[in-house]
Amino acid sequence: MLAAAIEMFATVGFEGVTVAALEEEAGVQRGLLRYHFDSKDALWREAVDLAFAQSETAIRELFADELPKRGGDQLAALIAAYIRGSARHPEMLNFIMREANVESGRRDYIAEKHVSRFADMISQASGRPKSVYDFYALAGAMNFVFVSPAGARRIWKKEPFSDAFVKRHIEAVIGIFRHGWGES
């Protein structure tokens, strides 16, 4: 049920999902979601928490793998891990993008419970104080291509989820943040 909820909420957003459609997508008997969850909002929160937990686990594992490859450079390792994790779990980004511009408790929930943790990770990895400017500059550079892959496909004729693209994207973002603009 949660896998179907993650997919649907991330794809069409909270308002675009009905309980009946969720039950149909999950292949469960009508009424079963209401039995397990008090409300659609409660299901949404559990789906968001699971999606972010899966993504954060992947990013932390990838960070541990990247750190020695990056000579102990924590920011470079975090950028590489986050880009790889985002390419593997774009649903987390879709949750953020779907809710970011809507004044709602859902937006606040994601921001306070999940997004703020990533801002803390950036601060720790960079050795700089937590900064809204660092956060949005870095998050935008790392993520935009995965929430809007059609542009990369149409304009640049690149597949953003391919291993080759992800690798080049990692090096470009690290290069920009470490050395400024250059060859890409």
Coordinates of N, CA and C in Angstrom, one line a residue:
M1 N 0.8 -1.2 0.0 CA 0.0 0.0 0.0 C 0.9 1.3 0.0
L2 N 1.9 1.2 0.8 CA 2.8 2.4 0.9 C 3.5 2.7 -0.4
A3 N 3.9 1.6 -1.1 CA 4.6 1.8 -2.4 C 3.7 2.5 -3.4
A4 N 2.5 2.1 -3.4 CA 1.5 2.7 -4.3 C 1.2 4.1 -3.9
A5 N 1.1 4.4 -2.6 CA 0.9 5.7 -2.1 C 2.1 6.7 -2.5
I6 N 3.3 6.2 -2.3 CA 4.5 7.0 -2.7 C 4.4 7.3 -4.1
E7 N 4.2 6.3 -5.0 CA 4.2 6.6 -6.4 C 3.1 7.6 -6.8
M8 N 1.9 7.4 -6.3 CA 0.8 8.3 -6.7 C 0.9 9.7 -6.1
F9 N 1.3 9.8 -4.8 CA 1.4 11.1 -4.3 C 2.6 11.9 -4.9
A10 N 3.7 11.2 -5.2 CA 4.8 11.9 -5.8 C 4.5 12.3 -7.3
T11 N 3.7 11.5 -7.9 CA 3.3 11.8 -9.3 C 2.3 12.8 -9.5
V12 N 1.2 12.7 -8.8 CA 0.0 13.6 -9.0 C -0.3 14.5 -7.8
G13 N 0.4 14.3 -6.7 CA 0.2 15.2 -5.6 C -1.0 14.8 -4.7
F14 N -1.0 15.3 -3.5 CA -2.1 15.0 -2.5 C -3.5 15.2 -3.1
E15 N -3.7 16.4 -3.6 CA -5.1 16.7 -4.1 C -5.5 15.8 -5.3
G16 N -4.5 15.3 -6.1 CA -4.9 14.5 -7.2 C -5.1 13.1 -7.0
V17 N -5.0 12.7 -5.7 CA -5.1 11.3 -5.4 C -6.4 11.1 -4.6
T18 N -7.2 10.0 -4.9 CA -8.3 9.7 -4.1 C -8.0 8.3 -3.4
V19 N -8.7 8.1 -2.3 CA -8.5 6.9 -1.6 C -8.9 5.7 -2.5
A20 N -10.0 5.8 -3.3 CA -10.4 4.7 -4.2 C -9.3 4.4 -5.2
A21 N -8.7 5.5 -5.8 CA -7.6 5.3 -6.7 C -6.4 4.6 -6.1
L22 N -6.1 5.0 -4.9 CA -5.0 4.4 -4.1 C -5.2 2.9 -3.9
E23 N -6.4 2.6 -3.5 CA -6.7 1.2 -3.2 C -6.6 0.4 -4.5
E24 N -7.1 1.0 -5.6 CA -7.1 0.3 -6.9 C -5.6 0.1 -7.3
E25 N -4.8 1.1 -7.2 CA -3.4 1.0 -7.6 C -2.6 0.0 -6.7
A26 N -3.0 0.0 -5.4 CA -2.3 -1.0 -4.5 C -2.8 -2.4 -4.6
G27 N -4.0 -2.5 -5.3 CA -4.6 -3.9 -5.5 C -5.1 -4.4 -4.2
V28 N -5.7 -3.5 -3.4 CA -6.3 -4.0 -2.1 C -7.8 -3.8 -2.2
Q29 N -8.4 -4.5 -1.3 CA -9.9 -4.4 -1.1 C -10.3 -3.0 -0.7
R30 N -11.5 -2.6 -1.3 CA -12.0 -1.3 -1.0 C -12.3 -1.2 0.6
G31 N -11.8 0.0 1.1 CA -12.0 0.2 2.6 C -10.8 -0.2 3.4
L32 N -9.8 -0.9 2.8 CA -8.7 -1.4 3.5 C -7.7 -0.2 4.0
L33 N -7.6 0.8 3.1 CA -6.7 1.9 3.5 C -7.3 2.6 4.7
R34 N -8.6 2.8 4.7 CA -9.2 3.5 5.9 C -9.1 2.7 7.1
Y35 N -9.0 1.4 7.0 CA -8.8 0.5 8.1 C -7.4 0.7 8.7
H36 N -6.4 0.8 7.9 CA -5.0 0.9 8.3 C -4.6 2.3 8.7
F37 N -5.2 3.3 8.0 CA -4.8 4.7 8.2 C -6.1 5.5 8.6
D38 N -5.9 6.4 9.5 CA -7.0 7.3 10.0 C -7.6 8.2 8.9
S39 N -6.7 8.6 8.0 CA -7.1 9.5 7.0 C -6.1 9.5 5.8
K40 N -6.5 10.1 4.7 CA -5.6 10.2 3.6 C -4.4 11.0 4.0
D41 N -4.5 12.0 4.8 CA -3.4 12.8 5.3 C -2.4 11.9 6.1
A42 N -2.9 11.0 6.9 CA -2.1 10.1 7.7 C -1.3 9.2 6.8
L43 N -2.0 8.7 5.7 CA -1.3 7.9 4.8 C -0.2 8.7 4.0
W44 N -0.5 9.9 3.6 CA 0.4 10.7 2.9 C 1.7 10.9 3.8
R45 N 1.5 11.2 5.1 CA 2.6 11.4 6.0 C 3.5 10.2 6.1
E46 N 2.8 9.0 6.2 CA 3.6 7.8 6.3 C 4.4 7.5 5.0
A47 N 3.7 7.8 3.9 CA 4.4 7.6 2.6 C 5.6 8.6 2.4
V48 N 5.4 9.8 2.8 CA 6.5 10.8 2.7 C 7.6 10.4 3.6
D49 N 7.3 10.0 4.9 CA 8.3 9.5 5.8 C 9.1 8.4 5.2
L50 N 8.4 7.4 4.7 CA 9.1 6.2 4.1 C 9.9 6.6 2.9
A51 N 9.4 7.4 2.0 CA 10.2 7.9 0.8 C 11.5 8.6 1.3
F52 N 11.3 9.5 2.2 CA 12.5 10.3 2.7 C 13.5 9.4 3.4
A53 N 13.0 8.4 4.2 CA 13.8 7.5 4.9 C 14.6 6.6 4.0
Q54 N 14.0 6.1 2.9 CA 14.7 5.3 1.9 C 15.7 6.2 1.2
S55 N 15.4 7.4 0.9 CA 16.3 8.3 0.2 C 17.5 8.6 1.1
E56 N 17.2 9.0 2.3 CA 18.3 9.4 3.2 C 19.2 8.2 3.5
T57 N 18.6 7.0 3.7 CA 19.5 5.8 3.9 C 20.4 5.6 2.7
A58 N 19.8 5.7 1.5 CA 20.6 5.6 0.3 C 21.7 6.6 0.2
I59 N 21.4 7.9 0.5 CA 22.4 8.9 0.5 C 23.5 8.7 1.5
R60 N 23.1 8.3 2.7 CA 24.1 8.0 3.8 C 25.1 6.9 3.4
E61 N 24.5 5.8 2.8 CA 25.3 4.7 2.3 C 26.2 5.1 1.2
L62 N 25.7 5.9 0.2 CA 26.5 6.4 -0.9 C 27.6 7.3 -0.4
F63 N 27.3 8.2 0.6 CA 28.2 9.1 1.2 C 29.4 8.3 1.8
A64 N 29.1 7.2 2.5 CA 30.2 6.4 3.1 C 31.1 5.8 2.0
D65 N 30.4 5.4 0.9 CA 31.2 4.9 -0.3 C 32.0 6.0 -1.0
E66 N 31.4 7.1 -1.1 CA 32.1 8.2 -1.9 C 33.2 8.9 -1.1
L67 N 33.1 9.0 0.2 CA 34.1 9.7 1.0 C 35.5 9.3 0.7
P68 N 35.9 8.0 0.8 CA 37.3 7.7 0.5 C 37.6 8.0 -1.0
K69 N 36.7 7.8 -1.9 CA 37.0 8.1 -3.3 C 37.3 9.6 -3.5
R70 N 36.7 10.4 -2.7 CA 36.9 11.9 -2.8 C 37.9 12.4 -1.9
G71 N 38.8 11.6 -1.4 CA 39.9 12.0 -0.6 C 39.5 12.6 0.7
G72 N 38.4 12.2 1.2 CA 37.9 12.7 2.5 C 37.1 14.1 2.4
D73 N 37.0 14.5 1.2 CA 36.3 15.8 0.9 C 34.8 15.6 1.2
Q74 N 34.3 16.0 2.3 CA 32.9 15.7 2.7 C 31.9 16.4 1.8
L75 N 32.1 17.6 1.4 CA 31.1 18.2 0.5 C 31.1 17.5 -0.8
A76 N 32.2 17.2 -1.4 CA 32.2 16.5 -2.7 C 31.5 15.1 -2.5
A77 N 31.8 14.4 -1.4 CA 31.1 13.1 -1.2 C 29.6 13.3 -1.0
L78 N 29.2 14.4 -0.3 CA 27.8 14.6 -0.1 C 27.1 14.9 -1.5
I79 N 27.7 15.8 -2.3 CA 27.2 16.1 -3.6 C 27.0 14.8 -4.4
A80 N 28.1 14.0 -4.5 CA 28.0 12.8 -5.3 C 27.0 11.9 -4.7
A81 N 26.9 11.7 -3.4 CA 25.9 10.8 -2.8 C 24.5 11.3 -3.1
Y82 N 24.3 12.6 -2.9 CA 23.0 13.2 -3.1 C 22.5 13.1 -4.5
I83 N 23.4 13.3 -5.5 CA 23.0 13.2 -6.9 C 22.7 11.8 -7.2
R84 N 23.5 10.9 -6.8 CA 23.2 9.4 -7.1 C 21.9 9.0 -6.4
G85 N 21.7 9.4 -5.2 CA 20.5 9.1 -4.5 C 19.3 9.7 -5.1
S86 N 19.4 10.9 -5.6 CA 18.3 11.6 -6.2 C 17.9 10.9 -7.6
A87 N 18.9 10.5 -8.3 CA 18.7 9.7 -9.5 C 18.0 8.4 -9.3
R88 N 18.3 7.8 -8.2 CA 17.7 6.5 -7.8 C 16.3 6.6 -7.2
H89 N 16.1 7.8 -6.5 CA 14.9 8.0 -5.7 C 14.3 9.4 -6.1
P90 N 13.9 9.6 -7.3 CA 13.4 10.9 -7.7 C 12.0 11.2 -7.0
E91 N 11.4 10.2 -6.4 CA 10.1 10.4 -5.8 C 10.2 11.4 -4.6
M92 N 11.3 11.4 -3.9 CA 11.5 12.3 -2.8 C 11.5 13.8 -3.3
L93 N 12.2 14.0 -4.4 CA 12.2 15.3 -5.0 C 10.8 15.7 -5.5
N94 N 10.1 14.8 -6.1 CA 8.8 15.1 -6.6 C 7.8 15.4 -5.4
F95 N 8.0 14.8 -4.3 CA 7.2 15.2 -3.1 C 7.5 16.7 -2.8
I96 N 8.7 17.0 -2.7 CA 9.1 18.4 -2.4 C 8.5 19.4 -3.4
M97 N 8.7 19.1 -4.7 CA 8.3 20.0 -5.7 C 6.7 20.1 -5.8
R98 N 6.0 19.0 -5.5 CA 4.6 19.1 -5.5 C 4.0 19.9 -4.4
E99 N 4.7 19.9 -3.2 CA 4.2 20.6 -2.1 C 4.8 21.9 -1.8
A100 N 6.0 22.2 -2.4 CA 6.7 23.4 -2.1 C 6.0 24.7 -2.3
N101 N 5.2 24.8 -3.3 CA 4.5 26.1 -3.6 C 3.1 26.2 -3.1
V102 N 2.7 25.3 -2.3 CA 1.3 25.3 -1.8 C 1.3 25.5 -0.3
E103 N 0.7 26.6 0.1 CA 0.6 26.9 1.6 C -0.2 25.8 2.2
S104 N 0.4 24.9 3.0 CA -0.3 23.8 3.6 C 0.6 23.2 4.7
G105 N -0.1 22.5 5.6 CA 0.6 21.7 6.6 C 1.5 20.7 6.0
R106 N 1.2 20.2 4.8 CA 2.0 19.2 4.2 C 3.4 19.8 3.8
R107 N 3.3 21.0 3.2 CA 4.6 21.7 2.9 C 5.4 21.9 4.1
D108 N 4.8 22.4 5.2 CA 5.5 22.7 6.4 C 6.1 21.4 7.0
Y109 N 5.3 20.3 6.9 CA 5.8 19.0 7.4 C 7.0 18.5 6.7
I110 N 7.0 18.6 5.4 CA 8.2 18.2 4.6 C 9.4 19.1 5.0
A111 N 9.2 20.4 5.0 CA 10.3 21.4 5.3 C 10.9 21.1 6.6
E112 N 10.0 21.0 7.6 CA 10.5 20.9 9.0 C 11.1 19.6 9.3
K113 N 10.5 18.5 8.9 CA 10.9 17.2 9.2 C 12.0 16.6 8.4
H114 N 12.0 17.0 7.1 CA 12.9 16.3 6.2 C 13.9 17.3 5.5
V115 N 13.5 18.4 4.9 CA 14.4 19.2 4.2 C 15.4 19.9 5.1
S116 N 15.0 20.2 6.3 CA 15.9 20.9 7.2 C 17.1 19.9 7.6
R117 N 16.8 18.6 7.6 CA 17.9 17.7 7.8 C 19.0 17.7 6.8
F118 N 18.5 17.9 5.5 CA 19.5 18.0 4.4 C 20.3 19.3 4.5
A119 N 19.6 20.3 4.9 CA 20.4 21.6 5.1 C 21.4 21.4 6.2
D120 N 21.1 20.7 7.2 CA 22.1 20.4 8.3 C 23.3 19.6 7.7
M121 N 23.0 18.6 6.8 CA 24.0 17.8 6.2 C 25.0 18.7 5.4
I122 N 24.4 19.6 4.6 CA 25.2 20.5 3.8 C 26.1 21.3 4.7
S123 N 25.6 21.9 5.8 CA 26.3 22.7 6.7 C 27.5 21.9 7.3
Q124 N 27.2 20.7 7.7 CA 28.2 19.8 8.3 C 29.3 19.5 7.3
A125 N 28.9 19.1 6.1 CA 29.9 18.7 5.1 C 30.7 19.8 4.6
S126 N 30.1 21.0 4.5 CA 30.9 22.2 4.0 C 31.7 22.9 5.1
G127 N 31.3 22.7 6.3 CA 32.0 23.4 7.4 C 31.6 24.8 7.5
R128 N 30.5 25.1 6.9 CA 29.9 26.5 6.9 C 28.6 26.5 7.7
P129 N 28.3 27.7 8.2 CA 27.0 27.8 9.0 C 25.8 27.5 8.0
K130 N 24.8 26.9 8.6 CA 23.6 26.6 7.8 C 23.1 27.9 7.1
S131 N 22.9 27.8 5.8 CA 22.6 29.0 5.0 C 21.5 28.7 4.0
V132 N 20.5 29.5 3.9 CA 19.5 29.3 2.9 C 20.0 29.4 1.5
Y133 N 21.0 30.3 1.3 CA 21.6 30.5 0.0 C 22.4 29.3 -0.4
D134 N 23.2 28.8 0.4 CA 24.0 27.5 0.1 C 23.0 26.4 -0.2
F135 N 22.0 26.3 0.7 CA 21.1 25.2 0.5 C 20.4 25.2 -0.9
Y136 N 19.8 26.3 -1.2 CA 19.1 26.4 -2.5 C 20.0 26.4 -3.7
A137 N 21.1 27.0 -3.6 CA 22.1 26.9 -4.7 C 22.5 25.5 -5.0
L138 N 22.9 24.8 -3.9 CA 23.3 23.4 -4.0 C 22.2 22.4 -4.4
A139 N 21.1 22.6 -3.7 CA 19.9 21.7 -4.0 C 19.5 21.8 -5.4
G140 N 19.3 23.1 -5.8 CA 18.9 23.3 -7.2 C 19.8 22.7 -8.2
A141 N 21.1 23.0 -8.0 CA 22.1 22.5 -9.0 C 22.1 20.9 -9.0
M142 N 21.9 20.3 -7.9 CA 22.0 18.9 -7.8 C 20.7 18.2 -8.4
N143 N 19.5 18.9 -8.1 CA 18.3 18.2 -8.3 C 17.4 18.5 -9.5
F144 N 17.5 19.7 -10.0 CA 16.6 20.2 -11.0 C 16.4 19.2 -12.1
V145 N 17.5 18.7 -12.6 CA 17.5 17.8 -13.8 C 16.6 16.5 -13.5
F146 N 16.6 16.1 -12.3 CA 15.8 14.9 -11.9 C 14.3 15.1 -11.7
V147 N 13.9 16.4 -11.5 CA 12.5 16.7 -11.3 C 12.0 17.3 -12.7
S148 N 12.9 17.6 -13.6 CA 12.5 18.1 -14.9 C 13.3 17.4 -16.0
P149 N 13.3 16.1 -16.0 CA 14.2 15.4 -17.0 C 13.8 15.6 -18.4
A150 N 12.6 16.0 -18.7 CA 12.2 16.2 -20.1 C 13.1 17.3 -20.8
G151 N 13.5 18.3 -20.1 CA 14.4 19.3 -20.7 C 15.7 18.7 -21.1
A152 N 16.3 17.9 -20.3 CA 17.6 17.3 -20.6 C 17.5 16.4 -21.8
R153 N 16.4 15.7 -21.9 CA 16.1 14.8 -23.0 C 15.9 15.6 -24.3
R154 N 15.0 16.6 -24.2 CA 14.6 17.3 -25.5 C 15.7 18.3 -25.9
I155 N 16.2 19.1 -25.0 CA 17.1 20.2 -25.4 C 18.5 19.6 -25.6
W156 N 19.0 18.8 -24.7 CA 20.4 18.4 -24.7 C 20.6 17.0 -25.3
K157 N 19.5 16.3 -25.5 CA 19.5 14.9 -26.0 C 20.3 14.0 -25.0
K158 N 20.1 14.2 -23.7 CA 20.8 13.4 -22.7 C 19.7 12.7 -21.8
E159 N 20.0 11.5 -21.4 CA 19.2 10.8 -20.5 C 19.7 11.0 -19.0
P160 N 19.0 11.9 -18.3 CA 19.5 12.3 -17.0 C 19.7 11.1 -15.9
F161 N 19.0 10.0 -16.1 CA 19.1 8.9 -15.2 C 20.1 7.9 -15.5
S162 N 20.8 8.1 -16.7 CA 21.8 7.2 -17.1 C 23.1 7.3 -16.2
D163 N 23.8 6.3 -16.0 CA 25.0 6.3 -15.2 C 26.0 7.3 -15.7
A164 N 26.2 7.4 -17.1 CA 27.1 8.4 -17.6 C 26.7 9.8 -17.3
F165 N 25.4 10.1 -17.4 CA 25.0 11.5 -17.1 C 25.2 11.8 -15.7
V166 N 24.8 10.9 -14.8 CA 24.9 11.1 -13.4 C 26.4 11.4 -13.0
K167 N 27.3 10.6 -13.6 CA 28.7 10.8 -13.3 C 29.2 12.2 -13.7
R168 N 28.8 12.6 -14.9 CA 29.2 13.9 -15.4 C 28.6 15.0 -14.6
H169 N 27.3 14.8 -14.2 CA 26.6 15.8 -13.5 C 27.3 16.0 -12.1
I170 N 27.6 14.9 -11.5 CA 28.3 15.0 -10.2 C 29.6 15.9 -10.3
E171 N 30.4 15.6 -11.3 CA 31.7 16.3 -11.5 C 31.4 17.8 -11.8
A172 N 30.4 18.1 -12.6 CA 30.1 19.5 -12.9 C 29.7 20.2 -11.7
V173 N 28.8 19.6 -10.9 CA 28.3 20.3 -9.7 C 29.5 20.5 -8.7
I174 N 30.3 19.5 -8.5 CA 31.4 19.6 -7.6 C 32.4 20.7 -8.1
G175 N 32.6 20.7 -9.4 CA 33.5 21.7 -10.0 C 33.0 23.1 -9.8
I176 N 31.7 23.3 -10.0 CA 31.2 24.7 -9.8 C 31.3 25.1 -8.4
F177 N 31.0 24.2 -7.4 CA 31.0 24.6 -6.0 C 32.4 24.7 -5.4
R178 N 33.3 24.0 -6.1 CA 34.7 24.0 -5.5 C 35.6 25.0 -6.3
H179 N 35.3 25.2 -7.6 CA 36.3 25.9 -8.4 C 35.6 27.0 -9.3
G180 N 34.3 27.2 -9.3 CA 33.6 28.1 -10.1 C 33.3 27.5 -11.5
W181 N 32.8 28.3 -12.4 CA 32.4 27.9 -13.7 C 33.6 27.4 -14.5
G182 N 33.4 26.4 -15.3 CA 34.5 25.9 -16.2 C 33.9 25.0 -17.2
E183 N 34.7 24.2 -17.7 CA 34.3 23.2 -18.8 C 33.3 22.3 -18.2
S184 N 32.3 21.9 -19.0 CA 31.3 21.0 -18.5 C 31.0 19.9 -19.5

